[in-house]
Coordinates of C-alpha atoms and ligand atoms in Angstrom, one line a residue:
X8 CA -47.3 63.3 22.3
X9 CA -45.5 60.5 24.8
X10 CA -48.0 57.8 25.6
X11 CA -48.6 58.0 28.7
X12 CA -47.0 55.3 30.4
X13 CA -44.0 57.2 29.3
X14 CA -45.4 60.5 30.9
X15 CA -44.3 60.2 34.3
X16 CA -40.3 58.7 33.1
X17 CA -37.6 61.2 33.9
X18 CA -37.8 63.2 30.4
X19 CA -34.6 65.4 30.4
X20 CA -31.1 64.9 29.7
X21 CA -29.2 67.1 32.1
X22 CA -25.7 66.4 33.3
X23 CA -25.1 64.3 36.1
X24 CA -23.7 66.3 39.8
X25 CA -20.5 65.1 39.2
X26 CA -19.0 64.6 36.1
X27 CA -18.8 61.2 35.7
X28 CA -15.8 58.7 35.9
X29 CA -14.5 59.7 32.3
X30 CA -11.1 60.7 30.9
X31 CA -10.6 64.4 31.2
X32 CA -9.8 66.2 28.0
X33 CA -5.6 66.5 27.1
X34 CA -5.0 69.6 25.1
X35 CA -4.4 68.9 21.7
X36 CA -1.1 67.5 21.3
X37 CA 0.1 65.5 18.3
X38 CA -1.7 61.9 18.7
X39 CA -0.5 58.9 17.0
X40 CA -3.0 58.3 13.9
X41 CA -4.7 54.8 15.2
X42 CA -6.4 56.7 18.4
X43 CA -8.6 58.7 15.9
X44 CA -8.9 56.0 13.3
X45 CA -11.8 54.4 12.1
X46 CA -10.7 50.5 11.3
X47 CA -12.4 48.8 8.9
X48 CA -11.8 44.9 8.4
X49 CA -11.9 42.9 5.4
X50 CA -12.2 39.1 5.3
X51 CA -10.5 38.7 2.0
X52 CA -12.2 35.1 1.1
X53 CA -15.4 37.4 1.3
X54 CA -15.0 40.7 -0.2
X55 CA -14.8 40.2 -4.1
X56 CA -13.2 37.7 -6.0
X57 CA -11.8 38.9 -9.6
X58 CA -10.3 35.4 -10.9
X59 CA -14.0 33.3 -11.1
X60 CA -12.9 30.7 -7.8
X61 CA -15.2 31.5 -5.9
X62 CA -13.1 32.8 -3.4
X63 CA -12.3 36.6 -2.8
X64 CA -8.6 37.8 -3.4
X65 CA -6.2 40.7 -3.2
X66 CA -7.0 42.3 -6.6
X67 CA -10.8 42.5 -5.1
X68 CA -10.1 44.1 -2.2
X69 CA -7.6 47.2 -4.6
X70 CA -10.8 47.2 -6.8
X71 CA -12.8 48.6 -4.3
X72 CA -11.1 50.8 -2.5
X73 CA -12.9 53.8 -4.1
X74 CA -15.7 52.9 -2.3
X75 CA -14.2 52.3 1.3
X76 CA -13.0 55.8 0.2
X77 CA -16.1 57.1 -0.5
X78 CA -17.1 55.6 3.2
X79 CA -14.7 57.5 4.8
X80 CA -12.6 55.1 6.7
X81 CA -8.9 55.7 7.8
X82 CA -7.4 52.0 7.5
X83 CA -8.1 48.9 6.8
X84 CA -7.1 45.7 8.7
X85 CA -6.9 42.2 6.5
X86 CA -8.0 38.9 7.8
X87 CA -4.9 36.5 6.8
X88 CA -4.4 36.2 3.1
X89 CA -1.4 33.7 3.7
X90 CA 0.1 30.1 2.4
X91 CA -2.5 27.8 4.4
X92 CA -4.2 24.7 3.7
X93 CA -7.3 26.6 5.1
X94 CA -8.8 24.3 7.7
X95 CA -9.1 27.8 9.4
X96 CA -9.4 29.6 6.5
X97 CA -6.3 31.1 6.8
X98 CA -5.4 31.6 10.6
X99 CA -3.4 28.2 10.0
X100 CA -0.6 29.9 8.2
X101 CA 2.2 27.4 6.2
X102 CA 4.1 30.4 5.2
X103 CA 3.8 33.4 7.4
X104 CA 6.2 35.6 4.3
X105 CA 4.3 34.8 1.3
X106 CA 0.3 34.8 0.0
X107 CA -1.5 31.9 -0.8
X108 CA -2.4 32.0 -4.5
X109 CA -6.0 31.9 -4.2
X110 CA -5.8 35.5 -3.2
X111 CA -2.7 36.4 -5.7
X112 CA 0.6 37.5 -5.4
X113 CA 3.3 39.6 -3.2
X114 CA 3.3 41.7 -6.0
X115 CA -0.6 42.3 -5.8
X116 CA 0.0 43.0 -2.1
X117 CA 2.8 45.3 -2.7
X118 CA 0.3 47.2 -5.5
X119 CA -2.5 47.3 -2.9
X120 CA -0.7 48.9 0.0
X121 CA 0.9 51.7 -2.5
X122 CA -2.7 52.3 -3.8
X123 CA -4.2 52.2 -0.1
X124 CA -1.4 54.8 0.6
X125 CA -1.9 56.7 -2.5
X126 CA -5.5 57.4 -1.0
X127 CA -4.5 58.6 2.5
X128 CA -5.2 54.8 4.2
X129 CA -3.6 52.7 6.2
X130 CA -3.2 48.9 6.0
X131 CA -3.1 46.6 8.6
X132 CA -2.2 42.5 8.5
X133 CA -3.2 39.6 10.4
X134 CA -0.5 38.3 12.4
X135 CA -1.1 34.3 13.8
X136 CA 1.6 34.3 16.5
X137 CA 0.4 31.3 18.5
X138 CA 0.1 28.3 16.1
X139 CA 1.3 27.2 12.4
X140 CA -0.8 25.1 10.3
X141 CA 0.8 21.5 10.7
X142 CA 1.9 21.8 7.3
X143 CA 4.3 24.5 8.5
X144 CA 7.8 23.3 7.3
X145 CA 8.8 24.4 11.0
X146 CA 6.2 22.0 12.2
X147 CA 6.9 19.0 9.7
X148 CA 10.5 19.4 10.3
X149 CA 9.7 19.7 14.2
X150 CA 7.5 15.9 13.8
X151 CA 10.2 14.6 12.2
X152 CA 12.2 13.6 15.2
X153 CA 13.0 14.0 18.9
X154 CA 16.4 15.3 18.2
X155 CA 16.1 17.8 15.2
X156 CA 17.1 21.5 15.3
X157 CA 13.3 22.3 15.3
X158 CA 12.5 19.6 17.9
X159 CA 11.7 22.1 20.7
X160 CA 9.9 25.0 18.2
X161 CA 6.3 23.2 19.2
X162 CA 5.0 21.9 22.9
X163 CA 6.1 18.0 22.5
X164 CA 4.8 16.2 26.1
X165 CA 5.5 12.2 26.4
X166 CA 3.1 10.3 28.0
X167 CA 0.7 7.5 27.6
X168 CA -1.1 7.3 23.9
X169 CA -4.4 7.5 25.8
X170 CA -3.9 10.2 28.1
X171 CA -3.7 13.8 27.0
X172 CA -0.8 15.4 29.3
X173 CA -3.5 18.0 30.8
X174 CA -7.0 18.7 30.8
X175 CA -6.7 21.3 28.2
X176 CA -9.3 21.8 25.7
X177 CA -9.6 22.9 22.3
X178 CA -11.2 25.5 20.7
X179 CA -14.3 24.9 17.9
X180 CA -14.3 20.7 19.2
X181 CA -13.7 21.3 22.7
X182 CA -11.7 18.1 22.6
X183 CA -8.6 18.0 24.4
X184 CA -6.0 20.4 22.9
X185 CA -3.6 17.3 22.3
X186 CA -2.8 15.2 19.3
X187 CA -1.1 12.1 19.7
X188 CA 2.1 12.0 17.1
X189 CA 3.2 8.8 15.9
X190 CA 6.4 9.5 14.7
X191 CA 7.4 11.1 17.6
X192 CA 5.4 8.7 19.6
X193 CA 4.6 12.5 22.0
X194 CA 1.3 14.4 22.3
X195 CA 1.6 18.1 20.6
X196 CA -0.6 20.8 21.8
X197 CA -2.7 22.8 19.9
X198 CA -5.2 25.1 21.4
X199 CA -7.8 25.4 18.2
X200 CA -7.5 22.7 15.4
X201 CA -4.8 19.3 15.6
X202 CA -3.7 20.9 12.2
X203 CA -3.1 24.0 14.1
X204 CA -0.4 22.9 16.8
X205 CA 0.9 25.6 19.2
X206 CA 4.3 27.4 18.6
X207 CA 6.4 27.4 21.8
X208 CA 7.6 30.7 22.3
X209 CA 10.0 30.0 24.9
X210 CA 12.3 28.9 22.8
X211 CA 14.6 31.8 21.9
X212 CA 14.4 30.8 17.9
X213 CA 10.9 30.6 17.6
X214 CA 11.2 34.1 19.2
X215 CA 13.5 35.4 16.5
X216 CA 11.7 33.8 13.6
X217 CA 8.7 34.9 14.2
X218 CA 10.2 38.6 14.5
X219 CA 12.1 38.1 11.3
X220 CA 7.9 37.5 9.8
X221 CA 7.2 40.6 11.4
X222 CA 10.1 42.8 9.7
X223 CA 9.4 41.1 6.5
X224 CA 6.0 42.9 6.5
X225 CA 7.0 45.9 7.7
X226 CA 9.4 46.3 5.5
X227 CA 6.8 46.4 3.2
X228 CA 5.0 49.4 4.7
X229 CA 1.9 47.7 6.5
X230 CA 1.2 50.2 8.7
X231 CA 0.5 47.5 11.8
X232 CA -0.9 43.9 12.5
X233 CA -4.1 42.6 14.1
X234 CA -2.5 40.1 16.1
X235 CA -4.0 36.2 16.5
X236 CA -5.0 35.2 20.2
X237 CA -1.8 36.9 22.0
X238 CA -2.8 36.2 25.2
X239 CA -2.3 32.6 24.7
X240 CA 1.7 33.0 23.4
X241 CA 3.5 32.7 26.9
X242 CA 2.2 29.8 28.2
X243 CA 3.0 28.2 31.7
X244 CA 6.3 25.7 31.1
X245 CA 5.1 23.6 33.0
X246 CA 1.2 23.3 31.7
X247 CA -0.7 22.6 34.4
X248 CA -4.6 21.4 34.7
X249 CA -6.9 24.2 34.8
X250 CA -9.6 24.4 37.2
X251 CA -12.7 23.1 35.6
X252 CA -14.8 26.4 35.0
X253 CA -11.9 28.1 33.5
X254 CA -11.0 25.3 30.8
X255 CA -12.8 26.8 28.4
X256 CA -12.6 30.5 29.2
X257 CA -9.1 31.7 28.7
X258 CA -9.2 33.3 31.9
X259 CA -6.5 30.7 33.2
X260 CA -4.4 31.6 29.9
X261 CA -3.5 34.9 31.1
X262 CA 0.2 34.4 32.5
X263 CA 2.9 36.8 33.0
X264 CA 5.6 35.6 30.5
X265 CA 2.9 36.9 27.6
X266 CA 3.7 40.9 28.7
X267 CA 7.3 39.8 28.3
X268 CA 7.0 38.8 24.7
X269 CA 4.8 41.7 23.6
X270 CA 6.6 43.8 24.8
X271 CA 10.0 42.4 22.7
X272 CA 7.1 42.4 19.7
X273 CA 6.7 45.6 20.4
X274 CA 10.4 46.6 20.5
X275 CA 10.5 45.5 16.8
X276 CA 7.5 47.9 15.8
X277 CA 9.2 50.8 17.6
X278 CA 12.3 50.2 15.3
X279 CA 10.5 51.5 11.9
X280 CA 9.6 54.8 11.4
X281 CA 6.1 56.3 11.0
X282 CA 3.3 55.4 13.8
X283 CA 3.6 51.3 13.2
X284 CA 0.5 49.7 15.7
X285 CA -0.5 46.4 17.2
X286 CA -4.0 45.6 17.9
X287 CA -4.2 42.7 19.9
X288 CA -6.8 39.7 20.2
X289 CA -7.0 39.4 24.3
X290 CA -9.7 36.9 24.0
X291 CA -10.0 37.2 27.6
X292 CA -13.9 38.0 28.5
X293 CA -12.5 40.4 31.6
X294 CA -12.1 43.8 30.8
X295 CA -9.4 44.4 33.7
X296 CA -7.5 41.8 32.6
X297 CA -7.9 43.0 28.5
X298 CA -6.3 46.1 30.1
X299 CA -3.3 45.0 31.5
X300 CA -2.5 44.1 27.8
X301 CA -1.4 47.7 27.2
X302 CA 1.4 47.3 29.5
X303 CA 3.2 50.8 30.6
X304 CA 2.2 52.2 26.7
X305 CA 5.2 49.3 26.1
X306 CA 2.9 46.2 24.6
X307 CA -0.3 46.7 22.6
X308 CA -1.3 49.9 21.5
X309 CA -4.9 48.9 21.2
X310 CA -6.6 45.4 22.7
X311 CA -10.4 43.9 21.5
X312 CA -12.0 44.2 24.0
X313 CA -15.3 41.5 23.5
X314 CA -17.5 41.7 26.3
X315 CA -19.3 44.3 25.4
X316 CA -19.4 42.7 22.0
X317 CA -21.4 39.8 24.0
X318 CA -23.9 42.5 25.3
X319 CA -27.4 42.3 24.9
X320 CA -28.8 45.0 23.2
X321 CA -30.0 46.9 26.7
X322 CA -29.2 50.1 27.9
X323 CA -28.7 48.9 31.3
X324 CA -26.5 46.5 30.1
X325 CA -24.4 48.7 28.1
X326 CA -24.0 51.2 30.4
X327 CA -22.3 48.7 32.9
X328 CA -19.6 47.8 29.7
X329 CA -18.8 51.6 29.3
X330 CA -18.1 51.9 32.8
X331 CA -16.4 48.6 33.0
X332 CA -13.8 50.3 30.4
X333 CA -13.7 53.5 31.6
X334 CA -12.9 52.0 34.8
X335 CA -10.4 50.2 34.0
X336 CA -8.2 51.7 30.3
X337 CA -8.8 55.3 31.8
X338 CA -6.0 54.6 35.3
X339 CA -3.8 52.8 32.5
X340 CA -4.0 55.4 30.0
X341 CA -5.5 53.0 27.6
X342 CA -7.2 53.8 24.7
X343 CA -10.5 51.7 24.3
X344 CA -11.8 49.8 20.8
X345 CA -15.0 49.0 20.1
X346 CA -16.8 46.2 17.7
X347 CA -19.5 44.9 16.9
X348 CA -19.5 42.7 14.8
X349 CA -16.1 40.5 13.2
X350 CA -15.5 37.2 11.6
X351 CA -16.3 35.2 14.2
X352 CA -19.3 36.2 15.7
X353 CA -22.8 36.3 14.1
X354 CA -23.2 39.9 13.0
X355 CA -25.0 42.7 15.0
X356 CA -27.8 43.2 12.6
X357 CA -28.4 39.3 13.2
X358 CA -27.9 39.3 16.9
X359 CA -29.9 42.5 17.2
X360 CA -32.9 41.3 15.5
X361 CA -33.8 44.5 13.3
X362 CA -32.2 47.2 11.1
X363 CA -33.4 50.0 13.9
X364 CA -31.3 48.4 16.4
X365 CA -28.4 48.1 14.0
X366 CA -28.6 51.6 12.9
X367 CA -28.7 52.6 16.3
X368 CA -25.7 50.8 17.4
X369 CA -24.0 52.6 14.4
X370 CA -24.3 55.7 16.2
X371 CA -23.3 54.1 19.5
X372 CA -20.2 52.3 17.9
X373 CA -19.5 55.7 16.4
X374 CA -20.1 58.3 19.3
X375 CA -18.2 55.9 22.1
X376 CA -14.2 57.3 23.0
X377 CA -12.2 54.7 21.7
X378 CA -11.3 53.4 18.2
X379 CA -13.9 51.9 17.0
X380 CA -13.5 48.2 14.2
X381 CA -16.2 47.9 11.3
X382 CA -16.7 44.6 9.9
X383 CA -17.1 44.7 5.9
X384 CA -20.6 44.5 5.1
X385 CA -22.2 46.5 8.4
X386 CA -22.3 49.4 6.5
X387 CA -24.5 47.8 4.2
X388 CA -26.9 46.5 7.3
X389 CA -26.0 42.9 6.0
X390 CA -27.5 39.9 8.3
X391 CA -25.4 36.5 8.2
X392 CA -26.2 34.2 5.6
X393 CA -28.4 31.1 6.2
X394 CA -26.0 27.9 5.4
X395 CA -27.8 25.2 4.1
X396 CA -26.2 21.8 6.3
X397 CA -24.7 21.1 2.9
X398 CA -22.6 24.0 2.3
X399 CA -21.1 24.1 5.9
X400 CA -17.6 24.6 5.6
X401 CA -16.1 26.1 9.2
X402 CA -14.9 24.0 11.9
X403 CA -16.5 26.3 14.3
X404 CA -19.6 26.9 12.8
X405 CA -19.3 30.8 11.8
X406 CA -20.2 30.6 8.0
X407 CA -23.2 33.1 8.2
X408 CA -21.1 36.0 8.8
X409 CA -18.5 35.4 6.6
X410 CA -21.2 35.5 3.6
X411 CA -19.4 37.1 0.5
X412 CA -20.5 41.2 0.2
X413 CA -23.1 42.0 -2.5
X414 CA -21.8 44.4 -4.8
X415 CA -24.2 44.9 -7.6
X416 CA -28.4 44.3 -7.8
X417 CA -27.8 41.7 -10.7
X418 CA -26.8 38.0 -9.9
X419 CA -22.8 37.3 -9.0
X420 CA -23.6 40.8 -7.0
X421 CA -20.5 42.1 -8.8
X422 CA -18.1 38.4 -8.2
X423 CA -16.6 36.9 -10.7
X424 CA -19.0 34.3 -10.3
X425 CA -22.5 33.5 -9.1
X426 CA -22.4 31.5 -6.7
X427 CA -19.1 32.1 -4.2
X428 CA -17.9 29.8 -2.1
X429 CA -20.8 30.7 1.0
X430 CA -24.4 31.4 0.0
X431 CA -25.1 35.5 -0.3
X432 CA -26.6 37.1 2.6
X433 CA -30.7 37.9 2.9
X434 CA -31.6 40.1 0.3
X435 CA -28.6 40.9 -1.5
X436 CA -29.5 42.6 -4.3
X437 CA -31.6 45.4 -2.1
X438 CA -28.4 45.5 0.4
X439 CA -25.8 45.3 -2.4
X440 CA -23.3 48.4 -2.1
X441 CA -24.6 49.7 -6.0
X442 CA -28.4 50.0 -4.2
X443 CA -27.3 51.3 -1.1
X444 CA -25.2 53.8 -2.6
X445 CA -27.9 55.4 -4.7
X446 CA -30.8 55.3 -1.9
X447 CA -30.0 58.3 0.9
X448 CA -32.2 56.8 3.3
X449 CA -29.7 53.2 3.3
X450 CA -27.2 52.0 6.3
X451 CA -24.5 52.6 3.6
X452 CA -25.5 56.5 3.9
X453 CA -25.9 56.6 7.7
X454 CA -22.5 55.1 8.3
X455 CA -21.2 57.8 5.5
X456 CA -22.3 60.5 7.6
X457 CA -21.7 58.8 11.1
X458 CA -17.7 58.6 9.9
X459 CA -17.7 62.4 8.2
X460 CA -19.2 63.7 11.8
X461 CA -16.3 62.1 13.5
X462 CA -13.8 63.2 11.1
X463 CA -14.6 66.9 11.3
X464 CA -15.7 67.4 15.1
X465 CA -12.2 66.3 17.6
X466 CA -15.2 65.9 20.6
X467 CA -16.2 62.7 19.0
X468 CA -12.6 61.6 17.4
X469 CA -10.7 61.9 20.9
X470 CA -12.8 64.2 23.3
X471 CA -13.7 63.7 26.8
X472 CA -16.1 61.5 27.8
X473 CA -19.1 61.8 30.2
X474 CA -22.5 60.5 31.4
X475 CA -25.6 62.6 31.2
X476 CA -28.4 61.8 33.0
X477 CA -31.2 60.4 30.8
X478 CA -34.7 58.6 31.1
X479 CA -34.9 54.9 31.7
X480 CA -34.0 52.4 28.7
X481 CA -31.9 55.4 26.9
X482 CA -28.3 55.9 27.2
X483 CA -26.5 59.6 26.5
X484 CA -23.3 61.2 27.0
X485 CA -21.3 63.8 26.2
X486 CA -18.0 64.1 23.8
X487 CA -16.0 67.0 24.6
X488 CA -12.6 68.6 23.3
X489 CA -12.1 71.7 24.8
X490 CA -15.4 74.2 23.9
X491 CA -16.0 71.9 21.3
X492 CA -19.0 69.1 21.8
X493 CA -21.2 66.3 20.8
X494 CA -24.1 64.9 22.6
X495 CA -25.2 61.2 21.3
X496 CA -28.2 60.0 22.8
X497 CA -29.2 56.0 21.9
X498 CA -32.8 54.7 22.9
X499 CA -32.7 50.8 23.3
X500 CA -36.9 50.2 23.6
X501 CA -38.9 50.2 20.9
X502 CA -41.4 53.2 22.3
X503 CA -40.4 56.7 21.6
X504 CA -38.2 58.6 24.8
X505 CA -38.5 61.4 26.1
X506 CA -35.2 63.4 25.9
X507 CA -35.5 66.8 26.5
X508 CA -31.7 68.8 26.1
X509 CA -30.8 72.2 26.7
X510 CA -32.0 75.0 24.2
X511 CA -29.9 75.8 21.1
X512 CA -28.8 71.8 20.3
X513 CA -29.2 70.2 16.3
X514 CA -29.5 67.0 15.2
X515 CA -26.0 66.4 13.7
X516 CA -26.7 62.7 12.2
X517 CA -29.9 60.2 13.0
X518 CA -30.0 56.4 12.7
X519 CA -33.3 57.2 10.4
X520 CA -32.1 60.3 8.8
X521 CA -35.1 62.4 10.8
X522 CA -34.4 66.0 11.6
X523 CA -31.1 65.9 10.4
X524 CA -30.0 69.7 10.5
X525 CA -32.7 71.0 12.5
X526 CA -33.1 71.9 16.4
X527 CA -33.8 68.6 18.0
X528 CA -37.2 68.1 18.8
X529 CA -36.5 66.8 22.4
X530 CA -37.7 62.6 21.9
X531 CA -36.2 60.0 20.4
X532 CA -38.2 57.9 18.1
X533 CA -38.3 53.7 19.2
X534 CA -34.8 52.6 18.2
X535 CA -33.6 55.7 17.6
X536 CA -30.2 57.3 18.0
X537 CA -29.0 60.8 17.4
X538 CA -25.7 63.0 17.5
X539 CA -26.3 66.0 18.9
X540 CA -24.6 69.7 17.9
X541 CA -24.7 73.2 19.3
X542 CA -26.5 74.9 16.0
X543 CA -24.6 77.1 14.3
X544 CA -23.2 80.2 16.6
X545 CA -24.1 78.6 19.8
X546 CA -20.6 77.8 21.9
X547 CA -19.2 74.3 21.8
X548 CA -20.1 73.8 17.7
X549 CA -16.9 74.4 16.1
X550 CA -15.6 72.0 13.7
X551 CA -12.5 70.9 14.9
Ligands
LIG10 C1 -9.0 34.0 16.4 C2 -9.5 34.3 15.0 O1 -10.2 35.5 15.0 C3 -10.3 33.1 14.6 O2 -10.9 33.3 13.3 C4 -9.4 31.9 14.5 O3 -10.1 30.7 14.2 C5 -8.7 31.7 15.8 N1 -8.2 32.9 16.4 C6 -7.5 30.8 15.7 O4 -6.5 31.4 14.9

C-alpha cells in the first residue's frame, strides 16, 4: 500500500505524446569501441602499493586486474604516473616520456598494458598538455634567460615586479596566476600552482614536442589519453583581463585557437591503427560550450562533461542535465560521458549522503546513453576519507577522495603497509573489495550486475534514448536498439513511488537486489532504482 499522500501522484509510467528530444536509433553498424565502453579510473598513488612506501604504484594496479575483470569493465584510464616533484601529485609532469619511480618502471608499464591487453582491456593515460612542473628541463632551461632556444616555450610578460600583467587567477589559491621570475626579471603564467607554469602552445615547437610525448605513448599501445584541462591550451596572445565573474569560471578560457590544436592532436591519433581516443577535460561548466569540443567528429572523441556532476541529487534537477545534453551532443552527433565521482571532487556516496542514493545513482550512471567514467572505489560504496588537519597534503584540498582502496578485512587492507600515505576511508574493512566480494547484497555486486546488463543488452550499451512519463520526484526512460529495450526507472525521495509499467516487464537489476528476475511489482521502494526487461518471450527482450 502507497501512503496516502502519495495516492493521488500520477502512478504510471507511460510514454510521453511525442517521443521526446532523444537520438533516434542507427542500425547497427560497426562503432568504435570507447562509445560502448565502460571507463574505469585509477588514481595510481591510491590503488595498492606493492613496494611498502606508502604510495600506490604500477605493479599494484597489474595485481589487480583480475578483479576489475571480474567487475566487468572495458578500460581503464590512469591518473598520471609520471617524473614529477608531485606538488600536484603528478599533473605537474618533469618528464612527460618516463615514470616516476615511486610507481616503477617503463618496463612495469610496458608489462601492464600487455597484461591489460591479454584480458580484453583497454588502457588509457593521462596527458598534462597545458603546464610542466617548473622543474621541467623545458621550463628550467626556458628561466634561464631571455634569449635561449626555449625562451618563448612558456608565457614570459615584463612588467612591474608588483603588478601581475592581468587579472588572471589561479586555480586551488585563487592568487593571481603570475609568478614573478627573478632571473628573468618577467612574470610567468601558470593557471594552477607557480610550480606548474603554463606551456605556450603557440609556439610551433612546443606544438611538436608535445606531439613527439604523444607518439612515444602510443607507440607503446595505450589505447588513448584523458587529456589535462584542454580547453585552457590555446590561449588569447594577447591575454587580456577577464570580466570579473568569469575569472574564476573558465568560461572566458574557451577561445577558438584551442579547436585548432585538437584537432592537429587529433591528426596524430588518427595516424596509428586500431580505434586510438581522446577524452578531454573541458572544464567548462556549460554544456553547449563542452560540446563544441567534439568539433566535426575532428577533435575529441569524448568531453567530461561536469555539470551534471555538480547536480544535486533531485530528479527535477537531473532531468534538466539530461536534456541539457541531449540538447546539445545529439545536433553535433556527440557522444555523451557521464561521472560521478573522480579525483577531484568529493565522491558521490559522500555528496549524496547515503548508500541508497549511491546505489541508485549506479543505476542512473549505468542506464544513461553515453559512456559512462567509474572512479576506483565506487564500486565498493567508499565515502571520502576524513583528513585529520595534520595529514593534509593537497594544495586544493581534495585528500578525502583520494583515500587509498581497502583491499582485504585485516589491517594494511591488502598494502604493503598499514598506514598509506592518506588515512583509509570509513569502514574499511566492511567496504574492502575481499568483503564485498563475498556478500551478494554489497555495491561491489550491484555494479557487477549493472556492467553485465549493459554488456549483453545493445538498448543500454548504445540504444535510443527517450523520456517516459513518470510520477513526481522519479525519473524513467527508455533504452532502445531496434526491438530490443530497457526501461530504468530512478526514485530520488526517500518514500516509496508509484510506478506502474505496462504488463509483461521484469526487474533486470535493483539498487537493493529486490525482485531481481521477477515481474516488477509496479513501485519503487525510497531510493530505489531499477532496470527494467520484457520477461522472457515478450518482444523487445532479446539479448543483443
Ligand atoms: C585537472 C586535474 O584533474 C586536477 O587533478 C589537476 O590538479 C589540474 N587539472 C591541474 O593539472
Amino acid at each position: 500500500m502507497l501512503p496516502p499522500e502519495l495516492s493521488d501522484r500520477r502512478s504510471a509510467i507511460s510514454p510521453l505524446h511525442e517521443p521526446v528530444r532523444g537520438a533516434l536509433y542507427s542500425p547497427p553498424v560497426p562503432q568504435p569501441w570507447w562509445k560502448s565502453a565502460v571507463i574505469y579510473q585509477i588514481y595510481p598513488r591510491s590503488f595498492c602499493d606493492t613496494t611498502g612506501d606508502g604510495v600506490g604504484d604500477l605493479e599494484g594496479i597489474r595485481r589487480h586486474l583480475d578483479h576489475l575483470e571480474w567487475l566487468g569493465v572495458d578500460a581503464l584510464w590512469l591518473s598520471p604516473f609520471f617524473t614529477s616533484p608531485m606538488k600536484d601529485f603528478g599533473y605537474d609532469v618533469a618528464d612527460y616520456c618516463d615514470v616516476d619511480p615511486l610507481f616503477g618502471t617503463l618496463a612495469d608499464f610496458d608489462r601492464l598494458v600487455e597484461h591489460c591487453h591479454a584480458r580484453g582491456m583497454r588502457l588509457l593515460i593521462d596527458w598534462v598538455p597545458n603546464h610542466t612542473s617548473d622543474q621541467h628541463p623545458w621550463f628550467v632551461e626556458s628561466r634561464s634567460s631571455r634569449d635561449n632556444p626555449k625562451a618563448d616555450w612558456y608565457w614570459w610578460r615584463d612588467g612591474s615586479p608588483h603588478v601581475p600583467p592581468n587579472n588572471w587567477v589561479a586555480a586551488f589559491t585563487g592568487e593571481p596566476a603570475w609568478t614573478w621570475d627573478e632571473s628573468r626579471q618577467q612574470w610567468y603564467l601558470h593557471m594552477f600552482l607557480a610550480e606548474q607554469p603554463d606551456l605556450n602552445w603557440w609556439n610551433p615547437e612546443v606544438v611538436e614536442a608535445m606531439h613527439t610525448t604523444l607518439r612515444f605513448w602510443l607507440d607503446r599501445d595505450v589505447d588513448g589519453f584523458r587529456m589535462d584541462v584542454v580547453h585552457l591550451l590555446g590561449k588569447d596572445r594577447a591575454l587580456p583581463d577577464l570580466p570579473s565573474d568569469a575569472r574564476r569560471t573558465n568560461v572566458a578560457h574557451d577561445y577558438p585557437r584551442t579547436h585548432e590544436l585538437l584537432r592537429g592532436i587529433r591528426k596524430v591519433l588518427d595516424g596509428y591503427p586500431g580505434d586510438r581516443m581522446i577524452v578531454g577535460e573541458v572544464y567548462i561548466l556549460d554544456t553547449a560550450r563542452v560540446a563544441t569540443y567534439y568539433g566535426r567528429g575532428d577533435e575529441l572523441h569524448l568531453a567530461f562533461n561536469f555539470p551534471p556532476l555538480y547536480a544535486a541529487w533531485e530528479a527535477d534537477a537531473w532531468r534538466a542535465e539530461v536534456d541539457r545534453v541531449v540538447e546539445e551532443f545529439d545536433p553535433r552527433d556527440a557522444w555523451p560521458t557521464w561521472v560521478l565521482s573522480n579525483h577531484d571532487n568529493p565522491r558521490h556516496r559522500s555528496r549524496y549522503g547515503s548508500e541508497s542514493r549511491a546505489r541508485a545513482a549506479a543505476v542512473l550512471l549505468l542506464g544513461l546513453r553515453g559512456t559512462p567514467f567509474l572512479y576506483a572505489g565506487e564500486e565498493l560504496g567508499l565515502e571520502d576519507a576524513l583528513i585529520p588537519p595534520e595529514r593534509e597534503v593537497d594544495p586544493g584540498g581534495r585528500d578525502g577522495c583520494r583515500a587509498p582502496l581497502p583491499w582485504t578485512r585485516a589491517p594494511g587492507h591488502g598494502w604493503a603497509v598499514e598506514e598509506p600515505w592518506l588515512p583509509w576511508p570509513p569502514q574499511a574493512a566492511e567496504h574492502s573489495a575481499e568483503a564485498e566480494r563475498e556478500d551478494q547484497a554489497s555495491m561491489l555486486h550491484l555494479y557487477r550486475r549493472l556492467l553485465a546488463a549493459r554488456r549483453g543488452s545493445s538498448a543500454l550499451r548504445r540504444g535510443s534514448f527517450s523520456w517516459l512519463e513518470a510520477p513526481a520526484g522519479v525519473l524513467a526512460f527508455e533504452r532502445r536498439a531496434g526491438e530490443e529495450r530497457r526501461l530504468v526507472l530512478v526514485n530520488f525521495e526517500a518514500a516509496p513511488a508509484p510506478a506502474a509499467v505496462a504488463e509483461g516487464l521484469e526487474v533486470e537489476v535493483a539498487s537493493d537486489g529486490a525482485g531481481e528476475g521477477r515481474t516488477f511489482s509496479g513501485e519503487l521502494g525510497p531510493d530505489q532504482a531499477v532496470v527494467l526487461r520484457p520477461a522472457p518471450g515478450v518482444a523487445g527482450g532479446a539479448a543483443g
